[in-house]
XYZ file of C-alpha atoms in Angstrom:
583
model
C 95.228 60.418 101.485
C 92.653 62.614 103.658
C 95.966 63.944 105.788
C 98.921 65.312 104.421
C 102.381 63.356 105.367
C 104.168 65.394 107.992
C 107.677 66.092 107.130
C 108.495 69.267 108.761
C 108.149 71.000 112.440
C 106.234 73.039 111.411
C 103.096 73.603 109.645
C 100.780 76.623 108.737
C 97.632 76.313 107.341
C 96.002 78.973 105.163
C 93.179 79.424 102.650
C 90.163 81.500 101.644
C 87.801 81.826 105.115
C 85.605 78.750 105.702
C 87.426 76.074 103.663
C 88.410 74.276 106.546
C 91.699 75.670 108.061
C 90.637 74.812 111.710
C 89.524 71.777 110.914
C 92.180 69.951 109.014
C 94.467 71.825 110.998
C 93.326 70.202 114.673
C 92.969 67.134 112.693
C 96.234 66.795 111.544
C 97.519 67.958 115.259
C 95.708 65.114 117.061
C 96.657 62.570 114.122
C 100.258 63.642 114.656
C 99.821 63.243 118.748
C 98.036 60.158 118.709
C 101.195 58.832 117.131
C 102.973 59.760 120.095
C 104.473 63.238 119.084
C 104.228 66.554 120.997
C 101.965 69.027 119.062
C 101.031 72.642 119.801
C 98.841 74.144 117.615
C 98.578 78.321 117.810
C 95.866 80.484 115.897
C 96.633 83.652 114.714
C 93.759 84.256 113.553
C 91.731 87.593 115.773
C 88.079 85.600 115.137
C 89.574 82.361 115.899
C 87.671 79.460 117.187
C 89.929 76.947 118.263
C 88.825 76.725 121.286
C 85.320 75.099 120.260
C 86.701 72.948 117.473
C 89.067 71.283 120.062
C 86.634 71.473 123.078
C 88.764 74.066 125.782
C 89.153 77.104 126.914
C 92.611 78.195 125.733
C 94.843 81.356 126.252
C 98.462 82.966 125.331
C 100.539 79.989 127.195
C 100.078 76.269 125.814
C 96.960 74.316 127.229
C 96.430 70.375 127.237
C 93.721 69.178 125.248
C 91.420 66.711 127.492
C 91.842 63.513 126.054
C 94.816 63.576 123.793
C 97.819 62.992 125.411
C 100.565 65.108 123.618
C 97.700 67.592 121.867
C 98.378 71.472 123.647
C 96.658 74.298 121.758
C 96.984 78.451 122.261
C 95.416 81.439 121.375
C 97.508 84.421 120.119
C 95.511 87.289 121.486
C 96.028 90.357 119.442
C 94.751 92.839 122.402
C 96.271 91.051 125.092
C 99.074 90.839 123.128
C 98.799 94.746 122.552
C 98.264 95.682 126.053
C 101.314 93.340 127.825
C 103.458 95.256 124.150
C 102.317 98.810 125.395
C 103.119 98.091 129.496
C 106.657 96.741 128.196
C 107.382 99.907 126.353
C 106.025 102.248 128.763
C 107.035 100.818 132.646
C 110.855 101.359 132.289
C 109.579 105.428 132.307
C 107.328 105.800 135.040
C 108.608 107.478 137.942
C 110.959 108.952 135.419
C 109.074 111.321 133.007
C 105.765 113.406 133.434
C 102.266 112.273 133.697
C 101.795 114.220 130.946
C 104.500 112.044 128.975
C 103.330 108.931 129.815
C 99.695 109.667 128.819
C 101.056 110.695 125.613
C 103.507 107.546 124.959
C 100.191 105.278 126.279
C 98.307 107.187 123.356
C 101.499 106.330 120.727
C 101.031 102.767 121.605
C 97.256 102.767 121.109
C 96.816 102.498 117.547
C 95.955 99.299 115.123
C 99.365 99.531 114.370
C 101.006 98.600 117.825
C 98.077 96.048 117.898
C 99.783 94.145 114.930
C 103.445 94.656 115.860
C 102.352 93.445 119.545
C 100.742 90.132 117.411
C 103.624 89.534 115.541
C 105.594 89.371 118.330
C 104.035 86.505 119.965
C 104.035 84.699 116.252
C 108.108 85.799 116.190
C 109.115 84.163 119.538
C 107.124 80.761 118.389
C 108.821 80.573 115.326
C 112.246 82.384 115.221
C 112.990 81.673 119.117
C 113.244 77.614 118.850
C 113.365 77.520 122.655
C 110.030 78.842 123.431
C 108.598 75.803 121.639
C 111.837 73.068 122.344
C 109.066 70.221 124.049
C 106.909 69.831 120.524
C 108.322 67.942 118.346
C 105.678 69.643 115.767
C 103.979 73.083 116.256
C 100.791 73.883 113.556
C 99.591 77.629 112.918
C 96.175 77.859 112.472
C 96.130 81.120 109.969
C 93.659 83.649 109.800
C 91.897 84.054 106.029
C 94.343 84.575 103.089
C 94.309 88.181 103.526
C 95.904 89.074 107.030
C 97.900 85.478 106.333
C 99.777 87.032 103.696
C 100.102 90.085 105.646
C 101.493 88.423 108.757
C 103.925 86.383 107.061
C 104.997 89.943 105.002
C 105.457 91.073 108.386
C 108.870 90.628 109.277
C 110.168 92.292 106.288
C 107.752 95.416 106.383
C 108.962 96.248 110.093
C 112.720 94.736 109.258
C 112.880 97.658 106.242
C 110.994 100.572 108.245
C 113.347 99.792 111.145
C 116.441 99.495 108.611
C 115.280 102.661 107.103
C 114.142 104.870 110.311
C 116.668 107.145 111.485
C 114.627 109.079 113.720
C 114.355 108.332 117.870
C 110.382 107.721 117.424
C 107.577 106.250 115.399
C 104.281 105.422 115.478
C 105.080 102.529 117.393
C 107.089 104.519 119.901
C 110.877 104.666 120.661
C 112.873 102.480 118.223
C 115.346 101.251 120.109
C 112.381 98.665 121.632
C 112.025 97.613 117.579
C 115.541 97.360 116.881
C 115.782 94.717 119.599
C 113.591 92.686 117.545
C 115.499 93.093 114.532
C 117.311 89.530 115.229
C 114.422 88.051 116.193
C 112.430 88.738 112.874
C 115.510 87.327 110.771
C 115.265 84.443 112.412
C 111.166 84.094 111.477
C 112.045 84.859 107.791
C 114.266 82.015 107.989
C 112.065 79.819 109.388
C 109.114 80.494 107.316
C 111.065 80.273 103.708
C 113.613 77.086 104.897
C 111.914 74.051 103.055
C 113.225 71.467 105.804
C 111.518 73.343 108.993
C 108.121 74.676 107.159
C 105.356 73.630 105.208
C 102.508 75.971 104.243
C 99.485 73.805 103.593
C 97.142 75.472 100.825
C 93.372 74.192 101.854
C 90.565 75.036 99.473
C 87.124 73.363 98.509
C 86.226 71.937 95.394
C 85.197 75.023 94.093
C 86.381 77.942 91.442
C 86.841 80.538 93.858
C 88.625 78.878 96.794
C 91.119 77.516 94.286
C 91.664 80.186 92.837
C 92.585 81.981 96.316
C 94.768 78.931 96.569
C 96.759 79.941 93.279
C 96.958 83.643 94.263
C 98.684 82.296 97.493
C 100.883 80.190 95.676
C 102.839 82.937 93.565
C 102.656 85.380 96.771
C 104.417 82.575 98.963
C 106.810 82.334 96.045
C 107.620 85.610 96.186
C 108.166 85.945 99.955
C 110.726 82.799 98.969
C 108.504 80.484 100.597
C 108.610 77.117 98.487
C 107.824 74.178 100.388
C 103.835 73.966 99.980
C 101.073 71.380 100.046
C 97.197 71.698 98.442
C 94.823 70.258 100.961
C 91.584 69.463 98.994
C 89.173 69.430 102.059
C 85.057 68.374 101.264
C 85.513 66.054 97.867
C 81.970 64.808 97.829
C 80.924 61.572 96.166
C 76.715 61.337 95.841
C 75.973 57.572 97.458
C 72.841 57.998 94.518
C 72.401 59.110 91.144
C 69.663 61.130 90.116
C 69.344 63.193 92.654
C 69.961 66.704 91.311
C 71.586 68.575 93.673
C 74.088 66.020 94.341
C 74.998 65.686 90.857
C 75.598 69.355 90.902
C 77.296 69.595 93.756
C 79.945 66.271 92.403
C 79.694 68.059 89.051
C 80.391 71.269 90.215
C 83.612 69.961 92.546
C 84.742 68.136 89.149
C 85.406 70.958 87.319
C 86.488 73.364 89.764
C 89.345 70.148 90.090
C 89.850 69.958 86.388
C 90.271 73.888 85.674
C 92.895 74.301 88.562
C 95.938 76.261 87.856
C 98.719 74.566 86.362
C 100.583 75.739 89.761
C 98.471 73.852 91.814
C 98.648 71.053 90.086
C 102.470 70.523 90.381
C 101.985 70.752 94.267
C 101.789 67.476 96.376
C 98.196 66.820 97.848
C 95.751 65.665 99.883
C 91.683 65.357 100.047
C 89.786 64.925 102.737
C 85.709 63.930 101.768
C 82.717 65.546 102.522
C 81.701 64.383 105.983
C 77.567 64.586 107.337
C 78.617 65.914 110.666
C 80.449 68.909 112.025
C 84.145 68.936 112.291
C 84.032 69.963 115.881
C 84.742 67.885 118.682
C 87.861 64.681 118.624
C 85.779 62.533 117.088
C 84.893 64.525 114.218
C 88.787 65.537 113.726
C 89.627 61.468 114.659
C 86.488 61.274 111.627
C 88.462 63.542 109.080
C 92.026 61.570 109.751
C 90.007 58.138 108.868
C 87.108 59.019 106.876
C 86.568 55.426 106.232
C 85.350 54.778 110.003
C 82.047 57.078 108.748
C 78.944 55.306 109.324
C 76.459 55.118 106.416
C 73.997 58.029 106.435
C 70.331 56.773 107.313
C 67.719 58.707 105.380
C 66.511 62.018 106.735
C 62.765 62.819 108.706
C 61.359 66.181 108.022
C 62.211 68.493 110.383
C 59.358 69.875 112.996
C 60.269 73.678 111.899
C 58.609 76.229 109.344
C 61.721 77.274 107.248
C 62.774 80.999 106.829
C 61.352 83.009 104.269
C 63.988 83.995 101.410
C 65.756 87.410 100.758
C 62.340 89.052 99.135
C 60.851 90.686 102.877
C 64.471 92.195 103.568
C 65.206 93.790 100.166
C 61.811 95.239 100.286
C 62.204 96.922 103.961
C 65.834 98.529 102.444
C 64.207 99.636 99.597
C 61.457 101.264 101.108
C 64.168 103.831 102.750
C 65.895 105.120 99.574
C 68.939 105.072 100.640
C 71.824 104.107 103.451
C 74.122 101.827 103.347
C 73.758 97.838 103.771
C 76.894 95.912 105.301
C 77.064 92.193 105.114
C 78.745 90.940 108.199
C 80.064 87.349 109.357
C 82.377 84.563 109.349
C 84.879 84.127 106.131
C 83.735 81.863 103.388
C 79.868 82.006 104.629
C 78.690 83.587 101.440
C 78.852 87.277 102.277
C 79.974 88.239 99.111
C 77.260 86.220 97.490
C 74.442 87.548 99.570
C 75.600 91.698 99.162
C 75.880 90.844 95.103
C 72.458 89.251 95.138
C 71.053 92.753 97.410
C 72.695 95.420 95.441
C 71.261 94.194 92.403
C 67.930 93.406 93.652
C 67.659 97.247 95.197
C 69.025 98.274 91.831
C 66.311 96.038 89.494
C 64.606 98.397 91.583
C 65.734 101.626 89.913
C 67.761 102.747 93.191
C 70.976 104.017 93.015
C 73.654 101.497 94.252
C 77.242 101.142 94.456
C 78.315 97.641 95.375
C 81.950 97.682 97.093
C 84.622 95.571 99.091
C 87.030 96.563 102.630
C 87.994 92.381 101.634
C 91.439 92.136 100.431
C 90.391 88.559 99.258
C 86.666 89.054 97.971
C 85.461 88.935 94.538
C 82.542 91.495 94.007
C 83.231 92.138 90.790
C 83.309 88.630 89.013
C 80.044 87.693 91.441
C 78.252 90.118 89.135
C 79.693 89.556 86.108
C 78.213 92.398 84.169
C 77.360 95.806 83.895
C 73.649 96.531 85.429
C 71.544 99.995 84.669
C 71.561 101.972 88.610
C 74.897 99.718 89.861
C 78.320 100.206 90.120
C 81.034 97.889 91.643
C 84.120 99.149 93.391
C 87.056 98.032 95.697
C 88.745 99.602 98.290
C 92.590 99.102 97.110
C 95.374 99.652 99.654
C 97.878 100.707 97.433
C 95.853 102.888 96.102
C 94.477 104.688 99.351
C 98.184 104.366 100.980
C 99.754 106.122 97.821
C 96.845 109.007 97.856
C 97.034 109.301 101.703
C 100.804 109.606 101.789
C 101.154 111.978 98.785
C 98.281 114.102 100.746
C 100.038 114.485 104.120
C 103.469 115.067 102.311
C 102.067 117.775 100.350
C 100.016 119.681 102.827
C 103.024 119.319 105.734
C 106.152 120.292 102.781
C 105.617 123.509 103.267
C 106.155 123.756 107.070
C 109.156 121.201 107.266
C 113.015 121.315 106.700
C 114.589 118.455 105.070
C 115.034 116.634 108.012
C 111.532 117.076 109.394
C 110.433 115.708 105.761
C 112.687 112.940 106.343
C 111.423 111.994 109.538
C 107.572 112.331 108.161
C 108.299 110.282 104.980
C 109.521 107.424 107.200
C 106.599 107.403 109.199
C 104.906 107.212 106.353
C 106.710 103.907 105.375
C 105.482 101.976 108.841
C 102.633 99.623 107.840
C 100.324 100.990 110.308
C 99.583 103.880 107.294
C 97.845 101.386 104.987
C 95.507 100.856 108.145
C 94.732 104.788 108.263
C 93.873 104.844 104.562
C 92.226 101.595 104.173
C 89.764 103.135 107.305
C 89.745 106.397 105.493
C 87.987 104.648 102.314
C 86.070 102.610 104.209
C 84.233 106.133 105.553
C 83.955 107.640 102.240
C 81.773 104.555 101.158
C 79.766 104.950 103.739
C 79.086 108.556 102.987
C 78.312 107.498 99.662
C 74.746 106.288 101.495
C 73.795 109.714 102.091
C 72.840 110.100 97.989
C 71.386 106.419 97.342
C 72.646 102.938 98.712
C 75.990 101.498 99.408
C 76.330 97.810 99.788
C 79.560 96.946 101.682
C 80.516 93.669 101.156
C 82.801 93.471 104.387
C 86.162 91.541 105.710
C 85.691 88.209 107.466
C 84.615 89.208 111.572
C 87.803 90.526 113.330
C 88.862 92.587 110.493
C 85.750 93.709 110.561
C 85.458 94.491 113.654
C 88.733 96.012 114.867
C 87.790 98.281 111.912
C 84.968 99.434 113.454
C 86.775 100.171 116.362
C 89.417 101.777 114.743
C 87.664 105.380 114.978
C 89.686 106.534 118.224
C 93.180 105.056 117.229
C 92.626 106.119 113.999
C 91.574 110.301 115.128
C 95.154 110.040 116.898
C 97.383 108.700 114.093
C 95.992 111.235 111.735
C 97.047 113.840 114.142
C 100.373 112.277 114.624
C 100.772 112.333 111.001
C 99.602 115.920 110.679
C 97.037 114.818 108.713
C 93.135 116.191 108.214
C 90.355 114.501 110.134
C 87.348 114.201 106.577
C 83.694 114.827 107.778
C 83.208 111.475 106.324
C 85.313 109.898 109.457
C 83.638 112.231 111.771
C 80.717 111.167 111.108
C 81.105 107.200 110.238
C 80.341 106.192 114.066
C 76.975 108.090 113.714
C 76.069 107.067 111.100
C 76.992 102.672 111.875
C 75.110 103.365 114.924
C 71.619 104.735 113.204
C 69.468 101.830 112.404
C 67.460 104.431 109.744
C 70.845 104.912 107.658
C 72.955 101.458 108.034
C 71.580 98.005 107.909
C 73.905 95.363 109.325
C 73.344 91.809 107.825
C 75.140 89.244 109.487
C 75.696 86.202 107.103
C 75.892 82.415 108.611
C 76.183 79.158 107.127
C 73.747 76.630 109.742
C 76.288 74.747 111.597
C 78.046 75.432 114.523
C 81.252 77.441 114.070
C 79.501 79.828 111.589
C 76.877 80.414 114.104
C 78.483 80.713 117.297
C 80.716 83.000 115.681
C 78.135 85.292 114.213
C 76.439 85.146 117.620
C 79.727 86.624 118.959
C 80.026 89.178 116.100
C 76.398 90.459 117.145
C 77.428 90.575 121.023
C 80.530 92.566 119.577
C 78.840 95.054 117.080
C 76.026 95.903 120.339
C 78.876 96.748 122.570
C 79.996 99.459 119.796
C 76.584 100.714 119.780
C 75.621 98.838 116.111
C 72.333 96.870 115.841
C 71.791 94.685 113.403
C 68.999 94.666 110.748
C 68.550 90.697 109.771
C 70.813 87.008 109.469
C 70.675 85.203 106.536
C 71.421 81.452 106.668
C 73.159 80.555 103.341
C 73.882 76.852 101.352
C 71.056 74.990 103.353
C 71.099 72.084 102.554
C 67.987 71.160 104.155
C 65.565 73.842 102.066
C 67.460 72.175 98.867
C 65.345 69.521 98.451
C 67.938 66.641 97.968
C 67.418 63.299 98.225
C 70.689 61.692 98.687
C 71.367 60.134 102.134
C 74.576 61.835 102.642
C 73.511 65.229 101.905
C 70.179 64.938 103.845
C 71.895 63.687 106.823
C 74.191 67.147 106.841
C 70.690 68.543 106.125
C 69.446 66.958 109.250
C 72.628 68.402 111.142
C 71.353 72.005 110.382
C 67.948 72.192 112.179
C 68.958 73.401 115.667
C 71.074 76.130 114.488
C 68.561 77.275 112.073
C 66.153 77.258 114.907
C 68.720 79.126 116.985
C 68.963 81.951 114.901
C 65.429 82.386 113.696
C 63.959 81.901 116.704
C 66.627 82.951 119.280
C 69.406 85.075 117.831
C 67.747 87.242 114.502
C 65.550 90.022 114.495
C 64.470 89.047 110.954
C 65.777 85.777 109.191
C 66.585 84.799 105.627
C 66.962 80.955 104.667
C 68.664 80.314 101.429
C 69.084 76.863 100.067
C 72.359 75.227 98.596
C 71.307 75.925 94.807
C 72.364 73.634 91.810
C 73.720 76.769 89.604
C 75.835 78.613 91.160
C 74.548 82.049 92.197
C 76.893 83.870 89.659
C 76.047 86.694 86.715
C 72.916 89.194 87.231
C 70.529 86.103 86.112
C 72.057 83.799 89.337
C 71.857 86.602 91.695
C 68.080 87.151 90.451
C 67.085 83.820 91.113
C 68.652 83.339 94.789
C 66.279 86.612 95.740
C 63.547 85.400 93.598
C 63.782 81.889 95.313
């Protein structure tokens, strides 16, 4: 079964970035309305690109698809979303208080925390409010990577306990009477989200170890949030149409026993698979394509392409090196190998006898088993968010005890609680790695784009919650704008994979990063399947599908370009990293 049999209103999709979310997700919408069913489908996701997969511009209010009757699509909009929170809060007191007050209370509502809470509203009224939503008979999230999934749908009870616990008039997402208001409406989500009849949460992963394994992590968090009624979408199964051919035989092998090692969790789940397709999935009749794989034509062989490939990884790691230190931050897209490509520079620039401390802001990366083993000059790190939120909150308590009464400690302590801190400390460790760079080289393997970005942006919001807080401002956070924004101390590297979505959304992250001042240093391309080398029609046909975006970005879009081909060993362990620079 490529689709998975629809059963409940609604649907949510989730997974490790780049397995296909999107995709299966619009393709299961339009299956669903070409039946002659109502669909909406709604991405939460900040970097989401629904609007290309399904061919229209969308917003915050439902939009018709153009040719598929019954197919509407939105966008949730976390800044909208944000701004239309912090006017609702804020009108009812002008004319009333100070223009002093108001600034301030605009400056409350500022933060990456009223961001989120502003999000989650939107997500709250689609899913706990049944009325907003009454003409679809189905309505399909579109999730953001597993990371700020998980956090979303951990959302209503975060903000249900801080409000439960908050005794105070104020927080750091303003007066708490406007929260308390919501308290109904984020019981009614919870519901929603854990009763097996109304929801299904569809688990999509690739053939492969690590994708599954995100898939199993998922699994026992969704069990713990009482969420039960989930399905494993297998999305890419590839078949080779020869044998011999050496790449497809790994890549078949490869998907084999990434099937055959899945957890014993998984297994016990209903599922679907949906086969590797030559094309893109964007567009209806690449999504009609994924519903009824059988209608593919047969590949025809491929022509060599009229372009000069992109050199490999060797000219970039030898420019870094050449500095001595800084820090090198790999950018893009979830599930484009960014992981894979910071792994493979840290331990080049440390075969190199530099100093180098590979590291993670990823809640769902894997830095540590990409490497696999200890290296002489490298070190491997995480930043952990219970950690930093335990060390940050223990710090402000301490320094501010001696200045409060009980019930001013009360007050701080509950602030404390709001999930808006772990977003101060996460950004807090995110600027000491960076200073890190000033004594050798940091290699930040980064969160997928609008993570990434709204951390970058986070310097302003973040200056005013530490002050709410009565926190310290470190000379690391000072100075982490600075020091993003000199191309002599940090080297962006925005990763792609060549096909569409990946590179229209890198093109966007690079239009994003120059309006906060950040250059980047270089793209790589990553899995090519054109500079592979393969031989079997179906594989060189998606190899054939790559050449215009590969010509985009090295001849349009990238300063410098790196081209690195889909590999039969998997570029895992010091010896696999070695040989994706070496090749």
């Amino acid at each position: 079964m490529a689709l998975l049999d629809v059963r409940t209103r609604h649907l949510f999709f989730t997974g490790k970035g780049g397995v296909g979310k999107t995709s299966l997700s619009c393709a299961t919408g339009l299956a669903l309305a070409e039946s002659g069913k109502q669909v909406l489908i709604v991405s939460t996701d900040p970097a989401s690109n629904l609007d290309e997969v399904l061919g229209v511009a969308l917003c915050q209010s439902p939009t018709a698809v153009p040719a598929a009757p019954g197919l509407f699509a939105l966008n949730i909009d976390p800044e909208a979303a944000a701004r239309d929170y912090r006017e609702r809060m804020v009108a009812p007191y002008r004319g009333i208080l100070p223009a002093a007050a108001i600034q301030s209370m605009e400056e409350q509502f500022s933060g990456a925390c009223t961001v989120e809470i502003a999000a989650f509203d939107e997500f709250s009224k689609l899913l706990g409010l049944p009325e907003t939503t009454a003409q679809f008979d189905h309505v399909i999230f579109d999730t953001a990577p597993t990371g700020h999934t998980l956090r979303l749908l951990t959302l209503p009870s975060a903000w249900s306990e801080f409000i439960d616990a908050s005794s105070g008039g104020a927080s750091c997402l303003g007066p708490l009477a406007g929260l308390e208001k919501q308290k109904a409406l984020y019981a009614a989500t919870v519901a929603q989200l854990s009763d097996p009849r109304s929801t299904t949460v569809v688990l999509v992963a690739r053939p492969d170890v690590a994708s599954l394994r995100e898939a199993e992590r998922t699994r026992g968090e969704l069990a713990e949030l009482g969420v039960s009624n989930l399905h494993l979408a297998i999305n890419g199964r590839f078949i080779p149409q020869q044998a011999g051919d050496a790449i497809a035989d790994a890549m078949h092998l490869r998907g084999n026993e990434a099937l055959a090692g899945m957890a014993a969790g998984l297994r016990t789940l209903p599922q679907s698979v949906t086969p590797f397709l030559p094309r893109g999935t964007v567009g209806l009749a690449s999504l009609r394509l994924m519903a009824h794989p059988e209608g593919a034509q047969a590949a025809s062989p491929a022509a060599q392409p009229a372009l000069t490939l992109p050199a490999g990884l060797v000219p970039l790691i030898e420019e870094i090196a050449a500095t001595g230190h800084g820090v090198i931050m790999t950018m893009g897209k979830g599930g484009v190998g960014k992981t894979t490509v910071a792994a493979a520079i840290a331990v080049a620039l440390a075969d190199r006898g530099h100093a180098v401390h590979l590291s993670t802001t990823d809640p769902a990366a894997h830095v540590a088993t990409t490497v696999g083993a200890d290296l002489p000059h490298l070190t491997v790190g995480r930043i952990d968010p219970e950690k930093e939120v335990a060390e940050y909150t223990a710090e402000v308590l301490a320094k501010a005890a001696p200045n409060l009464d009980a019930a001013g400690r009360a007050l701080l302590e509950e602030d404390l609680r709001s999930p808006c801190t772990e977003e101060i400390a996460v950004f807090r460790a995110f600027a000491r790695e960076v200073d890190r760079g000033r004594e050798g080289f940091v290699v930040l393997d980064t969160a997928p784009t609008g993570h990434t970005i709204l951390l970058l942006d986070a310097a302003e919001a973040y200056h005013r919650e530490v002050l709410r807080t009565r926190g310290e401002m470190p000379e690391a956070v000072t100075e982490l704008l600075p020091r993003l924004r000199d191309p002599d101390f940090t080297r962006v590297v925005i990763v792609t994979l060549p096909e569409a979505t990946p590179v229209h959304e890198a093109e966007r992250l690079q239009g994003d990063l120059a309006r906060a001042g950040i250059k980047p240093f270089a793209w790589v391309i990553e899995q090519s399947l054109l500079a592979s080398g393969t031989g079997d029609p179906l594989l060189a046909q998606r190899g054939e599908y790559e050449i215009p975006f590969i010509r985009r970005v090295a001849g349009e879009l990238a300063p410098r370009c790196a081209l690195l081909p889909w590999r039969a060993e998997v570029p895992v362990g010091v010896a696999g990293l070695r040989q994706l620079v070496g090749g």
